[in-house]
């Protein structure tokens, strides 16, 4: 699909400025990462933990792309502060509800922006002694980093822009767009 066609197929959402990553590019990257995880974790107890709400689509897509026995967990966190800026500390609003100590854990995240959310979530999960802990993120905005945090795998590096689609929202909308687009704020 060319970007012109995508722009006209935004499910009636307004404010879409530009498509940054197409649905096909996302599918290919997720499939490749699923294959990589399949090989790396073969024979090991694996749990993929999605951070709600933003990662629910990426986490589910990645989960289906993993072709070995694998369990799923979800956690919801909210950053203090409002709007689109994360303020540095996070509240667990829904916990995994499982003992992760017998598992290799992969956190599936939608986007790393300032890095505060993931730095804090990793600190909390490490205290629970998983066999290993890695972070796979769909998107990474390294220019915006405020803490020294690096994902083990990031599928796409994007510039400093506010993006939506594939689970990412702007005012709770746009999550169902199948591509990643920049919005006009
Ligand atoms: P961080 O703590 O600043 O890294 O915040 C990460 C969280 O902020 C993500 O999990 C998203 O929920 C949200 N976020 C950051 N940038 C964007 C964006 O461009 N679009 C939508 N949500 C974003
Ligand atoms: Mg998120």
PDB file of N, CA, C and O in Angstrom, residues 96-171:
ATOM      1  N   UNK A  96       0.970  -8.542  37.325  1.00  0.00           N
ATOM      2  CA  UNK A  96       0.937  -9.777  36.525  1.00  0.00           C
ATOM      3  C   UNK A  96       0.126 -10.866  37.229  1.00  0.00           C
ATOM      4  O   UNK A  96      -0.565 -11.654  36.586  1.00  0.00           O
ATOM      5  N   UNK A  97       0.209 -10.902  38.554  1.00  0.00           N
ATOM      6  CA  UNK A  97      -0.551 -11.899  39.299  1.00  0.00           C
ATOM      7  C   UNK A  97       0.029 -13.297  39.179  1.00  0.00           C
ATOM      8  O   UNK A  97      -0.677 -14.292  39.402  1.00  0.00           O
ATOM      9  N   UNK A  98       1.281 -13.402  38.783  1.00  0.00           N
ATOM     10  CA  UNK A  98       1.941 -14.703  38.637  1.00  0.00           C
ATOM     11  C   UNK A  98       3.328 -14.572  39.246  1.00  0.00           C
ATOM     12  O   UNK A  98       3.924 -13.500  39.231  1.00  0.00           O
ATOM     13  N   UNK A  99       3.835 -15.721  39.729  1.00  0.00           N
ATOM     14  CA  UNK A  99       5.222 -15.760  40.189  1.00  0.00           C
ATOM     15  C   UNK A  99       6.093 -15.903  38.947  1.00  0.00           C
ATOM     16  O   UNK A  99       5.955 -16.862  38.191  1.00  0.00           O
ATOM     17  N   UNK A 100       6.973 -14.940  38.717  1.00  0.00           N
ATOM     18  CA  UNK A 100       7.791 -14.988  37.488  1.00  0.00           C
ATOM     19  C   UNK A 100       9.171 -15.602  37.732  1.00  0.00           C
ATOM     20  O   UNK A 100       9.994 -15.664  36.816  1.00  0.00           O
ATOM     21  N   UNK A 101       9.397 -16.089  38.956  1.00  0.00           N
ATOM     22  CA  UNK A 101      10.759 -16.527  39.295  1.00  0.00           C
ATOM     23  C   UNK A 101      11.214 -17.760  38.509  1.00  0.00           C
ATOM     24  O   UNK A 101      12.406 -17.982  38.374  1.00  0.00           O
ATOM     25  N   UNK A 102      10.288 -18.547  37.989  1.00  0.00           N
ATOM     26  CA  UNK A 102      10.696 -19.731  37.218  1.00  0.00           C
ATOM     27  C   UNK A 102      10.727 -19.493  35.719  1.00  0.00           C
ATOM     28  O   UNK A 102      10.799 -20.443  34.939  1.00  0.00           O
ATOM     29  N   UNK A 103      10.678 -18.236  35.306  1.00  0.00           N
ATOM     30  CA  UNK A 103      10.540 -17.919  33.881  1.00  0.00           C
ATOM     31  C   UNK A 103      11.623 -16.987  33.348  1.00  0.00           C
ATOM     32  O   UNK A 103      12.090 -16.106  34.063  1.00  0.00           O
ATOM     33  N   UNK A 104      11.935 -17.197  32.088  1.00  0.00           N
ATOM     34  CA  UNK A 104      12.634 -16.166  31.333  1.00  0.00           C
ATOM     35  C   UNK A 104      11.531 -15.196  30.892  1.00  0.00           C
ATOM     36  O   UNK A 104      10.541 -15.622  30.287  1.00  0.00           O
ATOM     37  N   UNK A 105      11.695 -13.935  31.223  1.00  0.00           N
ATOM     38  CA  UNK A 105      10.629 -12.960  30.957  1.00  0.00           C
ATOM     39  C   UNK A 105      11.063 -11.996  29.853  1.00  0.00           C
ATOM     40  O   UNK A 105      12.186 -11.468  29.870  1.00  0.00           O
ATOM     41  N   UNK A 106      10.162 -11.811  28.910  1.00  0.00           N
ATOM     42  CA  UNK A 106      10.354 -10.770  27.894  1.00  0.00           C
ATOM     43  C   UNK A 106       9.236  -9.745  28.085  1.00  0.00           C
ATOM     44  O   UNK A 106       8.053 -10.091  28.021  1.00  0.00           O
ATOM     45  N   UNK A 107       9.602  -8.510  28.329  1.00  0.00           N
ATOM     46  CA  UNK A 107       8.599  -7.447  28.388  1.00  0.00           C
ATOM     47  C   UNK A 107       8.375  -6.961  26.969  1.00  0.00           C
ATOM     48  O   UNK A 107       9.326  -6.606  26.263  1.00  0.00           O
ATOM     49  N   UNK A 108       7.118  -6.973  26.545  1.00  0.00           N
ATOM     50  CA  UNK A 108       6.766  -6.444  25.222  1.00  0.00           C
ATOM     51  C   UNK A 108       6.194  -5.054  25.436  1.00  0.00           C
ATOM     52  O   UNK A 108       5.177  -4.888  26.123  1.00  0.00           O
ATOM     53  N   UNK A 109       6.852  -4.051  24.875  1.00  0.00           N
ATOM     54  CA  UNK A 109       6.427  -2.660  25.093  1.00  0.00           C
ATOM     55  C   UNK A 109       6.125  -2.006  23.746  1.00  0.00           C
ATOM     56  O   UNK A 109       6.708  -2.361  22.722  1.00  0.00           O
ATOM     57  N   UNK A 110       5.221  -1.051  23.784  1.00  0.00           N
ATOM     58  CA  UNK A 110       4.864  -0.371  22.529  1.00  0.00           C
ATOM     59  C   UNK A 110       5.922   0.644  22.114  1.00  0.00           C
ATOM     60  O   UNK A 110       6.341   0.679  20.960  1.00  0.00           O
ATOM     61  N   UNK A 111       6.351   1.462  23.085  1.00  0.00           N
ATOM     62  CA  UNK A 111       7.283   2.527  22.720  1.00  0.00           C
ATOM     63  C   UNK A 111       8.108   2.948  23.934  1.00  0.00           C
ATOM     64  O   UNK A 111       7.591   2.976  25.051  1.00  0.00           O
ATOM     65  N   UNK A 112       9.361   3.220  23.710  1.00  0.00           N
ATOM     66  CA  UNK A 112      10.195   3.786  24.772  1.00  0.00           C
ATOM     67  C   UNK A 112      10.471   5.229  24.395  1.00  0.00           C
ATOM     68  O   UNK A 112      10.995   5.524  23.326  1.00  0.00           O
ATOM     69  N   UNK A 113      10.070   6.097  25.297  1.00  0.00           N
ATOM     70  CA  UNK A 113      10.151   7.530  25.046  1.00  0.00           C
ATOM     71  C   UNK A 113      11.220   8.112  25.985  1.00  0.00           C
ATOM     72  O   UNK A 113      12.408   8.035  25.693  1.00  0.00           O
ATOM     73  N   UNK A 114      10.829   8.616  27.142  1.00  0.00           N
ATOM     74  CA  UNK A 114      11.838   9.117  28.092  1.00  0.00           C
ATOM     75  C   UNK A 114      12.623   7.971  28.719  1.00  0.00           C
ATOM     76  O   UNK A 114      13.734   8.163  29.204  1.00  0.00           O
ATOM     77  N   UNK A 115      12.010   6.782  28.781  1.00  0.00           N
ATOM     78  CA  UNK A 115      12.659   5.620  29.379  1.00  0.00           C
ATOM     79  C   UNK A 115      12.277   5.396  30.834  1.00  0.00           C
ATOM     80  O   UNK A 115      12.599   4.362  31.409  1.00  0.00           O
ATOM     81  N   UNK A 116      11.560   6.357  31.434  1.00  0.00           N
ATOM     82  CA  UNK A 116      11.226   6.232  32.859  1.00  0.00           C
ATOM     83  C   UNK A 116      10.380   4.985  33.136  1.00  0.00           C
ATOM     84  O   UNK A 116      10.632   4.258  34.097  1.00  0.00           O
ATOM     85  N   UNK A 117       9.359   4.747  32.312  1.00  0.00           N
ATOM     86  CA  UNK A 117       8.445   3.625  32.567  1.00  0.00           C
ATOM     87  C   UNK A 117       9.196   2.303  32.592  1.00  0.00           C
ATOM     88  O   UNK A 117       9.102   1.535  33.552  1.00  0.00           O
ATOM     89  N   UNK A 118       9.955   2.040  31.546  1.00  0.00           N
ATOM     90  CA  UNK A 118      10.649   0.762  31.440  1.00  0.00           C
ATOM     91  C   UNK A 118      11.747   0.610  32.483  1.00  0.00           C
ATOM     92  O   UNK A 118      11.959  -0.477  33.017  1.00  0.00           O
ATOM     93  N   UNK A 119      12.448   1.690  32.783  1.00  0.00           N
ATOM     94  CA  UNK A 119      13.513   1.608  33.784  1.00  0.00           C
ATOM     95  C   UNK A 119      12.909   1.169  35.116  1.00  0.00           C
ATOM     96  O   UNK A 119      13.448   0.305  35.810  1.00  0.00           O
ATOM     97  N   UNK A 120      11.767   1.736  35.440  1.00  0.00           N
ATOM     98  CA  UNK A 120      11.111   1.422  36.716  1.00  0.00           C
ATOM     99  C   UNK A 120      10.488   0.020  36.696  1.00  0.00           C
ATOM    100  O   UNK A 120      10.629  -0.743  37.649  1.00  0.00           O
ATOM    101  N   UNK A 121       9.831  -0.331  35.609  1.00  0.00           N
ATOM    102  CA  UNK A 121       9.219  -1.665  35.509  1.00  0.00           C
ATOM    103  C   UNK A 121      10.304  -2.746  35.584  1.00  0.00           C
ATOM    104  O   UNK A 121      10.145  -3.755  36.279  1.00  0.00           O
ATOM    105  N   UNK A 122      11.425  -2.533  34.920  1.00  0.00           N
ATOM    106  CA  UNK A 122      12.517  -3.519  34.965  1.00  0.00           C
ATOM    107  C   UNK A 122      13.082  -3.637  36.374  1.00  0.00           C
ATOM    108  O   UNK A 122      13.387  -4.739  36.835  1.00  0.00           O
ATOM    109  N   UNK A 123      13.208  -2.505  37.051  1.00  0.00           N
ATOM    110  CA  UNK A 123      13.720  -2.528  38.430  1.00  0.00           C
ATOM    111  C   UNK A 123      12.789  -3.372  39.312  1.00  0.00           C
ATOM    112  O   UNK A 123      13.235  -4.232  40.072  1.00  0.00           O
ATOM    113  N   UNK A 124      11.490  -3.157  39.164  1.00  0.00           N
ATOM    114  CA  UNK A 124      10.508  -3.894  39.970  1.00  0.00           C
ATOM    115  C   UNK A 124      10.535  -5.391  39.624  1.00  0.00           C
ATOM    116  O   UNK A 124      10.568  -6.246  40.501  1.00  0.00           O
ATOM    117  N   UNK A 125      10.559  -5.717  38.348  1.00  0.00           N
ATOM    118  CA  UNK A 125      10.505  -7.133  37.952  1.00  0.00           C
ATOM    119  C   UNK A 125      11.789  -7.878  38.293  1.00  0.00           C
ATOM    120  O   UNK A 125      11.750  -9.060  38.611  1.00  0.00           O
ATOM    121  N   UNK A 126      12.929  -7.185  38.239  1.00  0.00           N
ATOM    122  CA  UNK A 126      14.200  -7.843  38.604  1.00  0.00           C
ATOM    123  C   UNK A 126      14.198  -8.292  40.056  1.00  0.00           C
ATOM    124  O   UNK A 126      14.771  -9.320  40.397  1.00  0.00           O
ATOM    125  N   UNK A 127      13.525  -7.513  40.911  1.00  0.00           N
ATOM    126  CA  UNK A 127      13.447  -7.881  42.339  1.00  0.00           C
ATOM    127  C   UNK A 127      12.705  -9.192  42.534  1.00  0.00           C
ATOM    128  O   UNK A 127      12.802  -9.811  43.587  1.00  0.00           O
ATOM    129  N   UNK A 128      11.939  -9.612  41.526  1.00  0.00           N
ATOM    130  CA  UNK A 128      11.175 -10.866  41.640  1.00  0.00           C
ATOM    131  C   UNK A 128      11.956 -12.064  41.101  1.00  0.00           C
ATOM    132  O   UNK A 128      11.410 -13.143  40.938  1.00  0.00           O
ATOM    133  N   UNK A 129      13.221 -11.838  40.783  1.00  0.00           N
ATOM    134  CA  UNK A 129      14.147 -12.899  40.367  1.00  0.00           C
ATOM    135  C   UNK A 129      13.695 -13.791  39.206  1.00  0.00           C
ATOM    136  O   UNK A 129      13.687 -15.014  39.330  1.00  0.00           O
ATOM    137  N   UNK A 130      13.351 -13.202  38.069  1.00  0.00           N
ATOM    138  CA  UNK A 130      13.095 -14.055  36.903  1.00  0.00           C
ATOM    139  C   UNK A 130      14.408 -14.707  36.466  1.00  0.00           C
ATOM    140  O   UNK A 130      15.485 -14.219  36.833  1.00  0.00           O
ATOM    141  N   UNK A 131      14.332 -15.795  35.699  1.00  0.00           N
ATOM    142  CA  UNK A 131      15.561 -16.454  35.229  1.00  0.00           C
ATOM    143  C   UNK A 131      16.357 -15.484  34.363  1.00  0.00           C
ATOM    144  O   UNK A 131      17.578 -15.486  34.374  1.00  0.00           O
ATOM    145  N   UNK A 132      15.641 -14.672  33.589  1.00  0.00           N
ATOM    146  CA  UNK A 132      16.265 -13.585  32.843  1.00  0.00           C
ATOM    147  C   UNK A 132      15.178 -12.575  32.519  1.00  0.00           C
ATOM    148  O   UNK A 132      13.990 -12.885  32.608  1.00  0.00           O
ATOM    149  N   UNK A 133      15.588 -11.367  32.172  1.00  0.00           N
ATOM    150  CA  UNK A 133      14.612 -10.322  31.853  1.00  0.00           C
ATOM    151  C   UNK A 133      15.119  -9.532  30.658  1.00  0.00           C
ATOM    152  O   UNK A 133      16.238  -9.007  30.680  1.00  0.00           O
ATOM    153  N   UNK A 134      14.299  -9.492  29.621  1.00  0.00           N
ATOM    154  CA  UNK A 134      14.672  -8.697  28.449  1.00  0.00           C
ATOM    155  C   UNK A 134      13.495  -7.836  28.017  1.00  0.00           C
ATOM    156  O   UNK A 134      12.345  -8.134  28.335  1.00  0.00           O
ATOM    157  N   UNK A 135      13.815  -6.776  27.287  1.00  0.00           N
ATOM    158  CA  UNK A 135      12.776  -5.869  26.801  1.00  0.00           C
ATOM    159  C   UNK A 135      12.805  -5.835  25.284  1.00  0.00           C
ATOM    160  O   UNK A 135      13.854  -5.602  24.682  1.00  0.00           O
ATOM    161  N   UNK A 136      11.642  -6.105  24.698  1.00  0.00           N
ATOM    162  CA  UNK A 136      11.486  -5.972  23.249  1.00  0.00           C
ATOM    163  C   UNK A 136      10.458  -4.868  23.015  1.00  0.00           C
ATOM    164  O   UNK A 136       9.334  -4.957  23.509  1.00  0.00           O
ATOM    165  N   UNK A 137      10.866  -3.843  22.314  1.00  0.00           N
ATOM    166  CA  UNK A 137       9.931  -2.747  22.066  1.00  0.00           C
ATOM    167  C   UNK A 137       9.657  -2.604  20.570  1.00  0.00           C
ATOM    168  O   UNK A 137      10.550  -2.814  19.747  1.00  0.00           O
ATOM    169  N   UNK A 138       8.416  -2.278  20.264  1.00  0.00           N
ATOM    170  CA  UNK A 138       8.070  -2.049  18.858  1.00  0.00           C
ATOM    171  C   UNK A 138       8.755  -0.784  18.360  1.00  0.00           C
ATOM    172  O   UNK A 138       9.357  -0.773  17.295  1.00  0.00           O
ATOM    173  N   UNK A 139       8.677   0.280  19.174  1.00  0.00           N
ATOM    174  CA  UNK A 139       9.214   1.576  18.747  1.00  0.00           C
ATOM    175  C   UNK A 139      10.157   2.146  19.789  1.00  0.00           C
ATOM    176  O   UNK A 139       9.990   1.916  20.986  1.00  0.00           O
ATOM    177  N   UNK A 140      11.093   2.913  19.320  1.00  0.00           N
ATOM    178  CA  UNK A 140      12.048   3.558  20.221  1.00  0.00           C
ATOM    179  C   UNK A 140      12.275   4.997  19.735  1.00  0.00           C
ATOM    180  O   UNK A 140      12.489   5.228  18.551  1.00  0.00           O
ATOM    181  N   UNK A 141      12.165   5.946  20.683  1.00  0.00           N
ATOM    182  CA  UNK A 141      12.448   7.355  20.366  1.00  0.00           C
ATOM    183  C   UNK A 141      13.673   7.777  21.163  1.00  0.00           C
ATOM    184  O   UNK A 141      13.542   8.453  22.184  1.00  0.00           O
ATOM    185  N   UNK A 142      14.875   7.372  20.763  1.00  0.00           N
ATOM    186  CA  UNK A 142      16.077   7.620  21.577  1.00  0.00           C
ATOM    187  C   UNK A 142      16.368   9.095  21.841  1.00  0.00           C
ATOM    188  O   UNK A 142      16.938   9.429  22.878  1.00  0.00           O
ATOM    189  N   UNK A 143      15.939   9.970  20.927  1.00  0.00           N
ATOM    190  CA  UNK A 143      16.201  11.413  21.115  1.00  0.00           C
ATOM    191  C   UNK A 143      15.536  11.974  22.367  1.00  0.00           C
ATOM    192  O   UNK A 143      15.933  13.011  22.878  1.00  0.00           O
ATOM    193  N   UNK A 144      14.493  11.291  22.837  1.00  0.00           N
ATOM    194  CA  UNK A 144      13.725  11.824  23.968  1.00  0.00           C
ATOM    195  C   UNK A 144      14.161  11.243  25.314  1.00  0.00           C
ATOM    196  O   UNK A 144      13.594  11.572  26.358  1.00  0.00           O
ATOM    197  N   UNK A 145      15.179  10.388  25.316  1.00  0.00           N
ATOM    198  CA  UNK A 145      15.547   9.678  26.534  1.00  0.00           C
ATOM    199  C   UNK A 145      15.993  10.620  27.653  1.00  0.00           C
ATOM    200  O   UNK A 145      16.770  11.544  27.433  1.00  0.00           O
ATOM    201  N   UNK A 146      15.456  10.387  28.852  1.00  0.00           N
ATOM    202  CA  UNK A 146      15.869  11.158  30.034  1.00  0.00           C
ATOM    203  C   UNK A 146      16.642  10.298  31.019  1.00  0.00           C
ATOM    204  O   UNK A 146      17.310  10.806  31.898  1.00  0.00           O
ATOM    205  N   UNK A 147      16.486   8.983  30.931  1.00  0.00           N
ATOM    206  CA  UNK A 147      17.272   8.074  31.769  1.00  0.00           C
ATOM    207  C   UNK A 147      18.011   7.114  30.848  1.00  0.00           C
ATOM    208  O   UNK A 147      17.595   6.883  29.715  1.00  0.00           O
ATOM    209  N   UNK A 148      19.108   6.583  31.364  1.00  0.00           N
ATOM    210  CA  UNK A 148      19.923   5.696  30.555  1.00  0.00           C
ATOM    211  C   UNK A 148      19.232   4.333  30.466  1.00  0.00           C
ATOM    212  O   UNK A 148      19.392   3.492  31.339  1.00  0.00           O
ATOM    213  N   UNK A 149      18.414   4.155  29.444  1.00  0.00           N
ATOM    214  CA  UNK A 149      17.729   2.868  29.288  1.00  0.00           C
ATOM    215  C   UNK A 149      17.765   2.444  27.835  1.00  0.00           C
ATOM    216  O   UNK A 149      17.456   3.222  26.940  1.00  0.00           O
ATOM    217  N   UNK A 150      18.131   1.187  27.623  1.00  0.00           N
ATOM    218  CA  UNK A 150      18.207   0.660  26.273  1.00  0.00           C
ATOM    219  C   UNK A 150      17.443  -0.657  26.219  1.00  0.00           C
ATOM    220  O   UNK A 150      17.653  -1.526  27.079  1.00  0.00           O
ATOM    221  N   UNK A 151      16.570  -0.807  25.249  1.00  0.00           N
ATOM    222  CA  UNK A 151      15.869  -2.082  25.083  1.00  0.00           C
ATOM    223  C   UNK A 151      16.841  -3.112  24.538  1.00  0.00           C
ATOM    224  O   UNK A 151      17.817  -2.770  23.873  1.00  0.00           O
ATOM    225  N   UNK A 152      16.577  -4.381  24.821  1.00  0.00           N
ATOM    226  CA  UNK A 152      17.412  -5.437  24.236  1.00  0.00           C
ATOM    227  C   UNK A 152      17.162  -5.500  22.733  1.00  0.00           C
ATOM    228  O   UNK A 152      18.067  -5.727  21.952  1.00  0.00           O
ATOM    229  N   UNK A 153      15.907  -5.319  22.360  1.00  0.00           N
ATOM    230  CA  UNK A 153      15.552  -5.304  20.937  1.00  0.00           C
ATOM    231  C   UNK A 153      14.561  -4.175  20.699  1.00  0.00           C
ATOM    232  O   UNK A 153      13.574  -4.048  21.425  1.00  0.00           O
ATOM    233  N   UNK A 154      14.830  -3.343  19.706  1.00  0.00           N
ATOM    234  CA  UNK A 154      13.790  -2.396  19.302  1.00  0.00           C
ATOM    235  C   UNK A 154      13.594  -2.556  17.794  1.00  0.00           C
ATOM    236  O   UNK A 154      14.549  -2.560  17.027  1.00  0.00           O
ATOM    237  N   UNK A 155      12.339  -2.752  17.429  1.00  0.00           N
ATOM    238  CA  UNK A 155      12.063  -3.092  16.023  1.00  0.00           C
ATOM    239  C   UNK A 155      12.180  -1.875  15.108  1.00  0.00           C
ATOM    240  O   UNK A 155      12.638  -1.999  13.985  1.00  0.00           O
ATOM    241  N   UNK A 156      11.771  -0.714  15.599  1.00  0.00           N
ATOM    242  CA  UNK A 156      11.867   0.495  14.773  1.00  0.00           C
ATOM    243  C   UNK A 156      12.314   1.687  15.624  1.00  0.00           C
ATOM    244  O   UNK A 156      11.754   1.930  16.686  1.00  0.00           O
ATOM    245  N   UNK A 157      13.298   2.402  15.130  1.00  0.00           N
ATOM    246  CA  UNK A 157      13.715   3.644  15.771  1.00  0.00           C
ATOM    247  C   UNK A 157      13.043   4.785  15.018  1.00  0.00           C
ATOM    248  O   UNK A 157      13.088   4.828  13.787  1.00  0.00           O
ATOM    249  N   UNK A 158      12.382   5.669  15.767  1.00  0.00           N
ATOM    250  CA  UNK A 158      11.658   6.762  15.110  1.00  0.00           C
ATOM    251  C   UNK A 158      12.141   8.109  15.645  1.00  0.00           C
ATOM    252  O   UNK A 158      12.684   8.179  16.745  1.00  0.00           O
ATOM    253  N   UNK A 159      11.921   9.162  14.892  1.00  0.00           N
ATOM    254  CA  UNK A 159      12.316  10.492  15.370  1.00  0.00           C
ATOM    255  C   UNK A 159      11.384  11.000  16.468  1.00  0.00           C
ATOM    256  O   UNK A 159      10.393  10.349  16.803  1.00  0.00           O
ATOM    257  N   UNK A 160      11.689  12.148  17.009  1.00  0.00           N
ATOM    258  CA  UNK A 160      10.890  12.737  18.076  1.00  0.00           C
ATOM    259  C   UNK A 160       9.574  13.277  17.524  1.00  0.00           C
ATOM    260  O   UNK A 160       9.479  14.437  17.135  1.00  0.00           O
ATOM    261  N   UNK A 161       8.574  12.388  17.473  1.00  0.00           N
ATOM    262  CA  UNK A 161       7.249  12.785  16.994  1.00  0.00           C
ATOM    263  C   UNK A 161       6.239  11.997  17.807  1.00  0.00           C
ATOM    264  O   UNK A 161       6.565  10.920  18.312  1.00  0.00           O
ATOM    265  N   UNK A 162       5.034  12.528  17.951  1.00  0.00           N
ATOM    266  CA  UNK A 162       4.003  11.776  18.668  1.00  0.00           C
ATOM    267  C   UNK A 162       3.292  10.866  17.682  1.00  0.00           C
ATOM    268  O   UNK A 162       2.757  11.319  16.674  1.00  0.00           O
ATOM    269  N   UNK A 163       3.314   9.563  17.960  1.00  0.00           N
ATOM    270  CA  UNK A 163       2.787   8.593  17.001  1.00  0.00           C
ATOM    271  C   UNK A 163       1.634   7.785  17.588  1.00  0.00           C
ATOM    272  O   UNK A 163       1.505   7.654  18.803  1.00  0.00           O
ATOM    273  N   UNK A 164       0.828   7.256  16.682  1.00  0.00           N
ATOM    274  CA  UNK A 164      -0.343   6.453  17.073  1.00  0.00           C
ATOM    275  C   UNK A 164      -0.441   5.222  16.182  1.00  0.00           C
ATOM    276  O   UNK A 164       0.237   5.118  15.165  1.00  0.00           O
ATOM    277  N   UNK A 165      -1.337   4.327  16.592  1.00  0.00           N
ATOM    278  CA  UNK A 165      -1.599   3.118  15.808  1.00  0.00           C
ATOM    279  C   UNK A 165      -0.975   1.897  16.455  1.00  0.00           C
ATOM    280  O   UNK A 165      -0.113   2.020  17.329  1.00  0.00           O
ATOM    281  N   UNK A 166      -1.426   0.706  16.062  1.00  0.00           N
ATOM    282  CA  UNK A 166      -0.893  -0.555  16.622  1.00  0.00           C
ATOM    283  C   UNK A 166      -0.913  -0.536  18.146  1.00  0.00           C
ATOM    284  O   UNK A 166       0.055  -0.970  18.782  1.00  0.00           O
ATOM    285  N   UNK A 167      -1.964  -0.024  18.718  1.00  0.00           N
ATOM    286  CA  UNK A 167      -2.086   0.001  20.174  1.00  0.00           C
ATOM    287  C   UNK A 167      -1.769   1.342  20.802  1.00  0.00           C
ATOM    288  O   UNK A 167      -2.207   1.630  21.917  1.00  0.00           O
ATOM    289  N   UNK A 168      -1.009   2.166  20.107  1.00  0.00           N
ATOM    290  CA  UNK A 168      -0.659   3.477  20.677  1.00  0.00           C
ATOM    291  C   UNK A 168      -1.788   4.470  20.447  1.00  0.00           C
ATOM    292  O   UNK A 168      -2.353   4.530  19.357  1.00  0.00           O
ATOM    293  N   UNK A 169      -2.056   5.256  21.466  1.00  0.00           N
ATOM    294  CA  UNK A 169      -3.208   6.151  21.389  1.00  0.00           C
ATOM    295  C   UNK A 169      -2.834   7.620  21.473  1.00  0.00           C
ATOM    296  O   UNK A 169      -1.740   7.988  21.895  1.00  0.00           O
ATOM    297  N   UNK A 170      -3.797   8.406  21.078  1.00  0.00           N
ATOM    298  CA  UNK A 170      -3.779   9.838  21.384  1.00  0.00           C
ATOM    299  C   UNK A 170      -5.173  10.107  21.920  1.00  0.00           C
ATOM    300  O   UNK A 170      -6.161   9.947  21.190  1.00  0.00           O
ATOM    301  N   UNK A 171      -5.276  10.426  23.208  1.00  0.00           N
ATOM    302  CA  UNK A 171      -6.589  10.621  23.833  1.00  0.00           C
ATOM    303  C   UNK A 171      -7.456   9.380  23.723  1.00  0.00           C
ATOM    304  O   UNK A 171      -8.667   9.476  23.519  1.00  0.00           O
TER     305      UNK A 171
END
